[in-house]
C-alpha angles and dihedrals in degrees: 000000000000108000094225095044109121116202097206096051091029077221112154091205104208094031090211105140109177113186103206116197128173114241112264118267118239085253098058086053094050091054101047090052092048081054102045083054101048083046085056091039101053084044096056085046095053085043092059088043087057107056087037087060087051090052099043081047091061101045099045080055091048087046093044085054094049096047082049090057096038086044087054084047094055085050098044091046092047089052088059090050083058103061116095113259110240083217089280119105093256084111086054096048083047090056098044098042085051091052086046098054088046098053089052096047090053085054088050096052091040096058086042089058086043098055093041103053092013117232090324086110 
């Protein structure tokens, strides 16, 4: 407590107030400047994330779109099948183009899983 404080006034008298702190050792510095570069570092890193989420964004909508259009071909292919042959082999090309249209739309879902979670699937 200041020499000159008075608890009745609360008055600090000379009103000095020296804050007194050692220099910094060489390891201290070494520290905080570790720690300066990791901080840039980590931002850099976050930076790069970013703009590969933005990236990854795009393509799964581009994806999302193409498996929409492959998903109204398969519709579109299964309501042929549908139709009644007239003897000849349209039901079989039906068929077949069906088949077709489902196997590429299981490729498709497959490399968009790929290039979403990478070959962890």
């Amino acid at each position: 407590m200041c020499k000159f404080y008075n608890p009745s006034t609360q008055y600090r008298g000379c009103q000095y107030f020296n804050w007194y702190d050692e220099d910094q050792c060489q390891w201290q510095k070494d520290v905080i400047n570790q720690l300066l570069l990791d901080k840039k570092l980590l931002k850099c890193e976050s930076e790069m994330l970013k703009v590969e989420n933005g990236h990854l964004i795009e393509q799964k909508k581009i994806m999302s779109d193409e498996i929409e259009i492959l998903n109204l071909k398969l519709k579109l292919g299964e309501k042929q099948m549908e139709l009644p042959s007239n003897g000849s082999n349209e039901g079989q090309v039906h068929f077949t183009l069906a088949t077709m249209l489902k196997v590429g739309l299981v490729l498709v879902v497959v490399v968009v899983l790929v290039k979403l979670f990478g070959r962890s699937i």
